[in-house]
Short mmCIF file of C-alpha atoms (C1' of nucleotides) in Angstrom, two decimals:
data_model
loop_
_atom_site.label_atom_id
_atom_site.label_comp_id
_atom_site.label_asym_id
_atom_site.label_seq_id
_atom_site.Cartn_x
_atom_site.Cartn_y
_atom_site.Cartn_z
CA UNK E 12 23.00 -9.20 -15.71
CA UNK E 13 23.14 -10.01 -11.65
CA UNK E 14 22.33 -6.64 -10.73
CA UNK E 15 18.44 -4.30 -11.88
CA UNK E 16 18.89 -0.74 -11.72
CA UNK E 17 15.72 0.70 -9.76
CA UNK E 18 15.92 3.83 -11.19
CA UNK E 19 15.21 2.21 -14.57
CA UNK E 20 12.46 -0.40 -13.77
CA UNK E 21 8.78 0.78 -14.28
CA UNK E 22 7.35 -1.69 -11.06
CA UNK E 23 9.55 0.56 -8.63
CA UNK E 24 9.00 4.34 -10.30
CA UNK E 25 5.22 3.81 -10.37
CA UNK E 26 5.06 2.31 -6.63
CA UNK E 27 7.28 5.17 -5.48
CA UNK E 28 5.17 7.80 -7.33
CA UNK E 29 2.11 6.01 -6.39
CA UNK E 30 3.22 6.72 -2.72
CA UNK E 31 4.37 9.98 -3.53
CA UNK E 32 0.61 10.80 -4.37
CA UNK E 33 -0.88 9.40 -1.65
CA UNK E 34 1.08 11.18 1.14
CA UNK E 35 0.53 14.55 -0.93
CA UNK E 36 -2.77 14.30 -1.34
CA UNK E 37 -3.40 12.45 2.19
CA UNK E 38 -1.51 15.71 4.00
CA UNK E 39 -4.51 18.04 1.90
CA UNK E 40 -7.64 15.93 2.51
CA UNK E 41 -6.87 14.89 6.04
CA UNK E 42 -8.10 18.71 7.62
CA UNK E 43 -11.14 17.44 5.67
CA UNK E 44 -11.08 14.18 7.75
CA UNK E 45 -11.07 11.88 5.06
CA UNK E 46 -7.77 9.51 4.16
CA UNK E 47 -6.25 8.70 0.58
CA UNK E 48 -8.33 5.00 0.64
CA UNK E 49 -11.97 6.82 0.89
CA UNK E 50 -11.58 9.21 -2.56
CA UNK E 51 -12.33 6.66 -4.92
CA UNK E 52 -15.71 5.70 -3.00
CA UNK E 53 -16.33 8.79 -2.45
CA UNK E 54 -15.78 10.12 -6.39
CA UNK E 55 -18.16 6.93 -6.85
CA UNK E 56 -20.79 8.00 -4.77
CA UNK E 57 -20.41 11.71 -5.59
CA UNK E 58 -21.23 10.45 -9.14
CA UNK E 59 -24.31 8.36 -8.39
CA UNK E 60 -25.73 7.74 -4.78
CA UNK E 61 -26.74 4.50 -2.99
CA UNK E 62 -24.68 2.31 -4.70
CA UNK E 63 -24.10 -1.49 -3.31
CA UNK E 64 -21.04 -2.61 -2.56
CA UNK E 65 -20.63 -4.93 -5.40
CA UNK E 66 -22.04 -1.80 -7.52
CA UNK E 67 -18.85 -0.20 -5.97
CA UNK E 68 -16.71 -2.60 -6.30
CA UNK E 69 -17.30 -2.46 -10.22
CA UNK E 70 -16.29 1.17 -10.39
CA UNK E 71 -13.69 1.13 -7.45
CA UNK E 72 -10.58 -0.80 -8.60
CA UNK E 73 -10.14 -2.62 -5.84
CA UNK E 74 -10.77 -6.30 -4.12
CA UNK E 75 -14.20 -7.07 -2.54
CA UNK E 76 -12.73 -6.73 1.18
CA UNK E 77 -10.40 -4.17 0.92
CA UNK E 78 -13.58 -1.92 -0.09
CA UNK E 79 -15.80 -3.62 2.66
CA UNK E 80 -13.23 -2.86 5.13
CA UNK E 81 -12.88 0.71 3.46
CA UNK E 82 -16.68 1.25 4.04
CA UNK E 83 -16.53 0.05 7.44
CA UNK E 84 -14.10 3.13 8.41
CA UNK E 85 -16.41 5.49 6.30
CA UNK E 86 -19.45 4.32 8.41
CA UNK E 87 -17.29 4.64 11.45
CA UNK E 88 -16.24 8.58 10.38
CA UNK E 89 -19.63 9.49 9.30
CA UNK E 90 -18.95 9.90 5.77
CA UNK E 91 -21.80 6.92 4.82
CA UNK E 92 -24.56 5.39 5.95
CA UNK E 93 -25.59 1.78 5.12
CA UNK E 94 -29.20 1.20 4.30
CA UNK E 95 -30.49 -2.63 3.73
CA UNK E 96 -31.35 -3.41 0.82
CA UNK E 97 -35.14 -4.90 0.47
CA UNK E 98 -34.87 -6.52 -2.78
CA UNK E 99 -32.05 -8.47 -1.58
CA UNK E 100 -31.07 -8.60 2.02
CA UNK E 101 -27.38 -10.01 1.51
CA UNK E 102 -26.97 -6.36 0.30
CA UNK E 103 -27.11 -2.64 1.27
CA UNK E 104 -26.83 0.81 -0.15
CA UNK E 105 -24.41 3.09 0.61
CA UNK E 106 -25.34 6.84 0.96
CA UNK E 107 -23.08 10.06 1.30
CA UNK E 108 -24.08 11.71 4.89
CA UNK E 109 -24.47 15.42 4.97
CA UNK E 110 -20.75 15.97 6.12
CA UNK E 111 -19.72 14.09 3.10
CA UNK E 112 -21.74 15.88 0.67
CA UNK E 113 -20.64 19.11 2.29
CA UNK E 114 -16.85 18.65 1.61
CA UNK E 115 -17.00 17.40 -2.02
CA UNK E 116 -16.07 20.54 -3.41
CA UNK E 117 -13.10 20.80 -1.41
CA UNK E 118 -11.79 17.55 -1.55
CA UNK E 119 -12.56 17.11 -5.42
CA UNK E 120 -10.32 20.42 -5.99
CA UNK E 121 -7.78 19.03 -3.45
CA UNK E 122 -7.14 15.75 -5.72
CA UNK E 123 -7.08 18.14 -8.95
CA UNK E 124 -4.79 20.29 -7.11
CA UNK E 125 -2.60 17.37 -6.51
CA UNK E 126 -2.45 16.29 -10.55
CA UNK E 127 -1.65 19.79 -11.04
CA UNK E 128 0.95 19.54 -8.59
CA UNK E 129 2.69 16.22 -10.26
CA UNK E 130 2.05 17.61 -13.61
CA UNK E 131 4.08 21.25 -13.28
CA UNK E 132 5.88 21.64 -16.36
CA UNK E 133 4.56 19.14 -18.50
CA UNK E 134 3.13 20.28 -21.96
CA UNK E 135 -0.29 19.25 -22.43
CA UNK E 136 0.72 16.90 -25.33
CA UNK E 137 2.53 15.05 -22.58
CA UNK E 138 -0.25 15.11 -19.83
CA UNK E 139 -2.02 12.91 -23.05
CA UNK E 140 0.56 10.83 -23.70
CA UNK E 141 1.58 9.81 -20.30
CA UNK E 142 -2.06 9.11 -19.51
CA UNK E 143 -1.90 6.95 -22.57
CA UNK E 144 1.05 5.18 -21.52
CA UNK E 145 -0.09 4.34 -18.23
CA UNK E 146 -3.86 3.13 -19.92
CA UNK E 147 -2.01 0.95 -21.97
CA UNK E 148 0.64 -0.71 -19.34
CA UNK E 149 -2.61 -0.75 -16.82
CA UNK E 150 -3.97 -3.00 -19.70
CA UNK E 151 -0.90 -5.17 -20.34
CA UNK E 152 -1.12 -6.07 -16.25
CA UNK E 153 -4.53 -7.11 -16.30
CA UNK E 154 -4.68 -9.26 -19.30
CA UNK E 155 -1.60 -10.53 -18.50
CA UNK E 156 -2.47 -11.09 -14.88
CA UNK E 157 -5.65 -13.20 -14.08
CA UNK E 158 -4.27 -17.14 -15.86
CA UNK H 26 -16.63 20.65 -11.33
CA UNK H 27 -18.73 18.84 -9.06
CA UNK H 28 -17.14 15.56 -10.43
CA UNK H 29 -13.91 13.66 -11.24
CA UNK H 30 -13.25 11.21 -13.81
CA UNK H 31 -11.10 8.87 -11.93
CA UNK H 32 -9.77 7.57 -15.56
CA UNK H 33 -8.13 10.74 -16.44
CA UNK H 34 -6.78 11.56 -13.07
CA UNK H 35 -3.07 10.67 -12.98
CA UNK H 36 -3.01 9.49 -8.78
CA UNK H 37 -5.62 7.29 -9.39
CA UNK H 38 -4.02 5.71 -13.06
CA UNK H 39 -0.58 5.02 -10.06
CA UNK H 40 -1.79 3.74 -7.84
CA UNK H 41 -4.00 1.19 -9.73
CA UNK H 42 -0.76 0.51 -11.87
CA UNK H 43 1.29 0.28 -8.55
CA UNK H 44 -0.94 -2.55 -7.36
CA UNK H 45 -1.11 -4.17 -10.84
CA UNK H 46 2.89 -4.47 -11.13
CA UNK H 47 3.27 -5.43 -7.23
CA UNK H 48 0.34 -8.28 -7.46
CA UNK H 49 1.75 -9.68 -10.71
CA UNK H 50 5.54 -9.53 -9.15
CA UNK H 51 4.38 -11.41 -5.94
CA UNK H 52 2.93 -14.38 -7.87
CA UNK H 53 6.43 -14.41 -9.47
CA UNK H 54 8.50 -14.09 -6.37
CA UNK H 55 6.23 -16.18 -4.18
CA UNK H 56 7.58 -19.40 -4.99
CA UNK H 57 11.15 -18.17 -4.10
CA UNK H 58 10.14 -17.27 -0.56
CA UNK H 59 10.61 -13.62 -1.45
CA UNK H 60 7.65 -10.75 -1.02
CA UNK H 61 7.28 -7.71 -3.14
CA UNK H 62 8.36 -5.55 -0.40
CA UNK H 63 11.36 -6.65 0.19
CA UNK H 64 12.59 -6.61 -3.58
CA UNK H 65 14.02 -3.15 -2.96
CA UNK H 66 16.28 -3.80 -0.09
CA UNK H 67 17.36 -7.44 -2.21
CA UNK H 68 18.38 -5.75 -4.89
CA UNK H 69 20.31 -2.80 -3.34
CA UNK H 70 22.24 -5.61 -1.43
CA UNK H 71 22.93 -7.70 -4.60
CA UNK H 72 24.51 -4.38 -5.58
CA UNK H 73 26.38 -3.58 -2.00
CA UNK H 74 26.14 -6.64 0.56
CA UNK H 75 26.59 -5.54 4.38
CA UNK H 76 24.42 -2.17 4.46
CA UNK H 77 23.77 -0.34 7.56
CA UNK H 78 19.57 0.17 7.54
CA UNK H 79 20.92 4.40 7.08
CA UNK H 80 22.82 3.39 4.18
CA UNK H 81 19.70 1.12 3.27
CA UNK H 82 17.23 4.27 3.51
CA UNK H 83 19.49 6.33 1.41
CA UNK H 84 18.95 3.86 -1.67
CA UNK H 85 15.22 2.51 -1.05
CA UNK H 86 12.63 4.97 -1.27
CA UNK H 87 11.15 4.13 2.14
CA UNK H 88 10.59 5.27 5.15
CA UNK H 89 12.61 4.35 8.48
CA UNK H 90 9.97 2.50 10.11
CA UNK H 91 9.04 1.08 7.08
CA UNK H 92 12.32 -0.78 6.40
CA UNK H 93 12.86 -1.75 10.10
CA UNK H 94 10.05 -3.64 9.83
CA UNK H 95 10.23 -5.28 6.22
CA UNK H 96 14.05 -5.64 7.37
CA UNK H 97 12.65 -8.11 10.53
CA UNK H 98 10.57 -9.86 7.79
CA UNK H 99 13.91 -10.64 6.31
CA UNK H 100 15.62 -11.62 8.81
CA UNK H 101 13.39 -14.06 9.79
CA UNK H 102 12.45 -15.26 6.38
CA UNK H 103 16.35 -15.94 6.65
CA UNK H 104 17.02 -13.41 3.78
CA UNK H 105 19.35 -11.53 5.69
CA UNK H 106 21.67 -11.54 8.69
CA UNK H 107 22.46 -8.74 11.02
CA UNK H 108 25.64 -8.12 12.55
CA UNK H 109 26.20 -5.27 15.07
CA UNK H 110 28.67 -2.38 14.16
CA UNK H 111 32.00 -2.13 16.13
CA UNK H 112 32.15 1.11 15.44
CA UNK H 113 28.64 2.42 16.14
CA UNK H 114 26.44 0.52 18.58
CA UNK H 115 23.29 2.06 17.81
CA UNK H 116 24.03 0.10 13.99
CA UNK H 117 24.19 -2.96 12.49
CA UNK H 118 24.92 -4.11 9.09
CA UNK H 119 22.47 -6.34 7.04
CA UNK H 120 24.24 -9.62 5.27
CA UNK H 121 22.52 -10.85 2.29
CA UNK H 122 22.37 -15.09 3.38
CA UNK H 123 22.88 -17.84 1.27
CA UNK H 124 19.65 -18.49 0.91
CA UNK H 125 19.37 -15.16 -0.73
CA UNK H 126 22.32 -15.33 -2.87
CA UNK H 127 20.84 -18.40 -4.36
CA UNK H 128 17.65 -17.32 -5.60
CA UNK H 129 19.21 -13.87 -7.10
CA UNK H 130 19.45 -15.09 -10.76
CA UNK H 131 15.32 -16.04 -10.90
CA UNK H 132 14.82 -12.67 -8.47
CA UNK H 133 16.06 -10.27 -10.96
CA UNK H 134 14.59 -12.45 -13.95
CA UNK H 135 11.59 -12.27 -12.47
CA UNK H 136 11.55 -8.56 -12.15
CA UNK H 137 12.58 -8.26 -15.65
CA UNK H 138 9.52 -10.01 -16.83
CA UNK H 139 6.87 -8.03 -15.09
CA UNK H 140 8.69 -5.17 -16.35
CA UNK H 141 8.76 -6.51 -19.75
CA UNK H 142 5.25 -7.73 -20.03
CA UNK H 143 4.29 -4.12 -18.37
CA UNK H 144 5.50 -2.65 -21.78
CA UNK H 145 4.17 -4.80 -24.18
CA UNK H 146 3.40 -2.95 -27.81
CA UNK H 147 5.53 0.04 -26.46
CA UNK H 148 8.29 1.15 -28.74
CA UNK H 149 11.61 2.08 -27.54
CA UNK H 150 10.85 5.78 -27.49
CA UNK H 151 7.89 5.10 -26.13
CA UNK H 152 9.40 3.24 -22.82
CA UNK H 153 12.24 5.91 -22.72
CA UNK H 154 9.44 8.82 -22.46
CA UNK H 155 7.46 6.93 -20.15
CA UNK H 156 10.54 6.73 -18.17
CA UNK H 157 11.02 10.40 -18.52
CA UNK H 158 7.68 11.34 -17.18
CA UNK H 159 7.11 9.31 -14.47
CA UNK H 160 10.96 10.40 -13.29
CA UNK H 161 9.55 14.31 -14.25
CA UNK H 162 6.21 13.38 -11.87
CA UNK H 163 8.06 11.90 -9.28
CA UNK H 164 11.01 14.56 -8.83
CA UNK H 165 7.45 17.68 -8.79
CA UNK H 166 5.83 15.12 -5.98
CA UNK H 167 8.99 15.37 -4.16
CA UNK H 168 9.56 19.35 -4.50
CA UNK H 169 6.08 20.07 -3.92
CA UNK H 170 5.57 17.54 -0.77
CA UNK H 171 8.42 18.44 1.66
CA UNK H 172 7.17 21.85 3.39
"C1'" DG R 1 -41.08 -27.62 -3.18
"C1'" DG R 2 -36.58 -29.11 -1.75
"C1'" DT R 3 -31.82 -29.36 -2.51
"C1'" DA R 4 -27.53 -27.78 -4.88
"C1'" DT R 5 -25.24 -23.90 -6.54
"C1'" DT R 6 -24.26 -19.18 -6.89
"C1'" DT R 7 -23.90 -14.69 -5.16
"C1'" DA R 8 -23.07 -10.68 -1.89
"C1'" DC R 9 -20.67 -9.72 1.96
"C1'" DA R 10 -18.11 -10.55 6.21
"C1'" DT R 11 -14.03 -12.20 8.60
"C1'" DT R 12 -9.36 -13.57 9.37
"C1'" DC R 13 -4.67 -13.06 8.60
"C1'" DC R 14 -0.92 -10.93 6.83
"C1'" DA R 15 2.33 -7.47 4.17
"C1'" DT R 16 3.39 -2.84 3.25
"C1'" DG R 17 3.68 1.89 4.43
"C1'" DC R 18 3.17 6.12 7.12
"C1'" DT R 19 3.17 9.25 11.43
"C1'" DA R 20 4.48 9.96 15.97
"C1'" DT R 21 7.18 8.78 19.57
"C1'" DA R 22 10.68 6.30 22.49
"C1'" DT R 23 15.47 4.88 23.39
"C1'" DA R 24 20.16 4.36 23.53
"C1'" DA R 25 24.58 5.46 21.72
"C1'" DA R 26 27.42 9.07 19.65
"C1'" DT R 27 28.71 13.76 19.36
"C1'" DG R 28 29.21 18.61 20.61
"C1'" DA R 29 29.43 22.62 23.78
"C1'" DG R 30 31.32 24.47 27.73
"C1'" DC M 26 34.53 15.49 31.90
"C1'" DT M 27 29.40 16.66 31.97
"C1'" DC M 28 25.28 17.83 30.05
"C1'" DA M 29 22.60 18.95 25.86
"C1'" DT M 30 21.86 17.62 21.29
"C1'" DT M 31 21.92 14.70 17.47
"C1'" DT M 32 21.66 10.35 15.34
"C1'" DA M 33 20.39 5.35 14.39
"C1'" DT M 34 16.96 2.36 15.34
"C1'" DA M 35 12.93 0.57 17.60
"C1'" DT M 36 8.08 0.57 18.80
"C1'" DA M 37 3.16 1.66 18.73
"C1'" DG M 38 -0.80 2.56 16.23
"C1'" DC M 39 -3.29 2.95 12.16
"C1'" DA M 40 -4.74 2.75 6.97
"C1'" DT M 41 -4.69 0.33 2.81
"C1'" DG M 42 -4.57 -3.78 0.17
"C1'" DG M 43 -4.67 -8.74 -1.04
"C1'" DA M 44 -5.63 -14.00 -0.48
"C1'" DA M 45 -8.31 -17.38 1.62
"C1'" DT M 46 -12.32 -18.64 3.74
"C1'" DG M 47 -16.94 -18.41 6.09
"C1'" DT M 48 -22.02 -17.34 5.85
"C1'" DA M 49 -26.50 -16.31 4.68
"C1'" DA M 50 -29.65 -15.13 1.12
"C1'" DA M 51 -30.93 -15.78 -3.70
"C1'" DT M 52 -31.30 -18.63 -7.66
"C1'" DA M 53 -31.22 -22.87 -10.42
"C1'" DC M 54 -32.33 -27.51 -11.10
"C1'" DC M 55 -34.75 -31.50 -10.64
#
DNA sequence: GGTATTTACATTCCATGCTATATAAATGAG
DNA sequence: CTCATTTATATAGCATGGAATGTAAATACC
């Protein structure tokens, strides 16, 4: 066939909903005055404290200097503070500030507000399966992606 | 909660999955001269050549600015030719070049793959389902996010 | 102990996407 | 016809993300 029908293909669906997501949840967080690319650091660090980046980068799917420049903008808004690291000065620690721990509650029920949101009518046998789905396609991608 | 599992949280699952399919796509597409961003805007022009960039938003799920600017990429990757409207100055309409034309066959192919490899071990019903929930997620995203 | 390799980050460059705003042409109201 | 409004794009500014590459500290090997 010459022609793909976008409505059909899985690559364009989940990169439109991924979008989708990100604006919704961007528009509750930002009052907060953190963006979209922060959560997953944050969830991190909520979760354990004074992690390293590489430490980060193992729980934060993303590459190595998308999450150094991500840190870099959560330094710059106050959200962490870099400490060196005296086992092993190529490294630091990253710790929450006081303004960060302060808004976790919020912004944790903001992002479970949001799954609500894109879940509405969905039966909970559904919420499972799609979560399955997705697991599984997430682990056709990466096998089949790094030759 | 004071926590949240990113694994079970559906925005997260996205947009890890949105980055999975557009990574493995470029290393496709790359050799063709093409970019994942401007698959979209390809294929709606394989499907209707000579698109206004209003007639483009209508069937890419982008926004305005957003399409200007992948539409300049285009045009200078010579994957498309503008030519001003008679009837409406303010418009031009976007010509798919030979170039273009040429590399459709191995464009679409290529889409098909990722798409194919994305659903490996799923069963029919499965894929159809999947289908049906993300399209179910996306159309609660949309409802939900214009105020 | 000194050199080669590896490792942890930093930097550079670019694509994609969004918000907010500017601009110029088309359209509508009177 | 004239002025206000709407419409189609353009532009500016920023966040997120990846590939490629640089750099300094740590480790491995002789």
């Amino acid at each position: 066939m010459s022609k793909l029908p976008r409505r059909e293909s899985f690559g364009y669906q989940v990169n439109h909903l991924g979008r989708l997501f990100a604006r919704a949840l961007d528009r509750k967080i930002q009052p907060l005055g953190v963006s979209t690319g922060q959560m997953p650091t944050l969830l991190a660090l909520f979760e354990q404290d004074g992690l390293s980046q590489k430490e980060l980068i193992a729980r934060v799917q993303v590459e190595q200097p998308t999450l150094a420049n991500t840190l870099n903008r959560m330094e710059r808004d106050g959200l962490v503070q870099r400490e060196s690291d005296d086992q092993d000065k190529r490294s630091s620690r990253f710790f929450l500030t006081e303004k960060a721990r302060d808004i976790q509650s919020p912004l944790i029920a903001s992002a479970r507000a949001i799954n609500a949101l894109a879940v509405t009518g969905f039966a909970e046998q559904e919420q499972q399966q799609l979560l399955d789905l997705l697991t599984r396609m997430i682990g056709n991608l990466q096998t089949g992606g790094h030759t």
